[in-house]
Amino acid sequence: MALKAFLIKYGEIGIKGKNRYLFEDALLSQIRFALRDVEGKFSVSKEQGRIYVEAQGEYDYEETIAALKRVFGIVGICPVLQIEDKGFEDLAEQILDYIRQIDPDPARTFKVHARRARKNYPMDSMTINCELGERILREFPKMRVDVHQPQFNLYVEIRKQIHIYSETIPGCGGMPVGTNGKAMLLLSGGIDSPVAGWMVAKRGVQIEATYFHAPPYTSERAKQKVVDLAVLVARYAGPIRLHIVNFTDIQLYIYDQCPHEELTIIMRRYMMRIAERIAKESNALGLITGESIGQVASQTIQSLYATNEVCKMPVFRPVIGFDKLEIIEIAKKIQTYETSIQPFEDCCTIFVAKHPVTKPSLKVIQRSEEKLQEKIEAMVDLAVSGREIVVCK
Ligand code: ATP
Ligand code: MG
């Protein structure tokens, strides 16, 4: 069947009035972004409170569905058969044909849902429902009407053209990116942070990201892996500006001045401080990390307390209550997992002490940081101003 159009269903809770336009416009632009690499030409439009994607000529059906399934805010994708209005007889014939193509010998309960969006059509919705229902019963003797829990819902919308659809492919839900401000993701090469970024983007938040690398201790390839991950998250979240911060000197300085078992915590505090500074410059209103309680020494409740203390901005930790396996499940679903498990060094792990503190005392950490007073401000300034910015899409 030559289905060339898709009706896009989206959740409408809380999007009344002016918000509705913002929501729909963001959705249109995210759909266009998602389709840009799909084979074929598409028009994406909004009419009478509905969003349509129409292929202009040849296109790749499977790829189109896959791309639309990555757009936050879409709850359902309905492949639509569009036909010209050549009178009711023709419509009835085409509908019988449509059903035959789905199943030559259908034995299902069904319901017809006609909607007359064009009021000058000579029959009203009720009459269309009854007439079409009768034709279907006559043509397919094993079908039965069930208006309460039909197995097969046939939608017929009378517009300039007539739209026929019956299938709804589930979308990924959420809110269109761009409807809920911006946040800064601390993106490492691991499994957790890309998932965390994806989860926050799903709520409509635009994402920027900061990655700390430590050349020559971390390689060019490790950095490329993070860029690759940002590109993968961008398939859902739209283009991501990735700030790559050279953390080597700061790390070495902390290593020289502070007790080694506190190194990870102090380093993490500087990551948060720097990410917050860049976030402010980017007008982001929150930070995102892939932390999960108890996963490693730097993520005990005491460590999280000590890390969090340096930030004024809210820190979003969407995987905080997830087990590793639950995070992996999402990473696989969003296809970041294979990239995340490539074995490249992370700057966090390079100078790690054998026995890092697991219950850091904030007072003790603050006292250790005093030893950095002389140079740290200048080093942070340099790291921030010297950062590299890559737009990942
Ligand atoms: P992930 O799998 O996300 O890398 P992890 O299990 O390796 O997490 P940690 O290394 O303790 O855990 O990092 C916790 C969080 O801190 C990460 O999820 C990420 O948000 C941030 N983070 C860690 N290392 C870096 C880095 N090099 N650059 C940017 N953010 C980082
Ligand atoms: Mg990590």
mmCIF file of N, CA and C in Angstrom, residues 36 72 83 104 119 201 223 290 391:
data_model
loop_
_atom_site.group_PDB
_atom_site.id
_atom_site.type_symbol
_atom_site.label_atom_id
_atom_site.label_comp_id
_atom_site.label_asym_id
_atom_site.label_seq_id
_atom_site.Cartn_x
_atom_site.Cartn_y
_atom_site.Cartn_z
ATOM 1 N N ARG A 36 15.916 14.899 8.706
ATOM 2 C CA ARG A 36 16.830 15.489 7.730
ATOM 3 C C ARG A 36 17.752 14.472 7.060
ATOM 4 N N PHE A 72 10.824 13.442 20.781
ATOM 5 C CA PHE A 72 10.094 13.605 22.042
ATOM 6 C C PHE A 72 8.843 14.439 21.805
ATOM 7 N N ILE A 83 -6.731 9.819 0.046
ATOM 8 C CA ILE A 83 -7.373 9.643 -1.267
ATOM 9 C C ILE A 83 -8.154 10.900 -1.641
ATOM 10 N N PRO A 104 -6.436 -10.152 3.999
ATOM 11 C CA PRO A 104 -7.381 -10.570 2.960
ATOM 12 C C PRO A 104 -8.637 -11.242 3.523
ATOM 13 N N LYS A 119 -17.058 20.568 6.468
ATOM 14 C CA LYS A 119 -18.485 20.485 6.779
ATOM 15 C C LYS A 119 -19.380 20.414 5.542
ATOM 16 N N ALA A 201 16.321 15.520 28.370
ATOM 17 C CA ALA A 201 15.874 16.040 27.069
ATOM 18 C C ALA A 201 14.445 15.584 26.770
ATOM 19 N N LYS A 223 38.325 11.270 23.600
ATOM 20 C CA LYS A 223 37.541 12.494 23.335
ATOM 21 C C LYS A 223 36.559 12.256 22.198
ATOM 22 N N GLY A 290 25.133 11.802 35.570
ATOM 23 C CA GLY A 290 24.690 10.405 35.517
ATOM 24 C C GLY A 290 24.928 9.688 36.830
ATOM 25 N N VAL A 391 29.860 21.498 17.880
ATOM 26 C CA VAL A 391 28.407 21.290 17.781
ATOM 27 C C VAL A 391 28.186 19.869 17.250
#
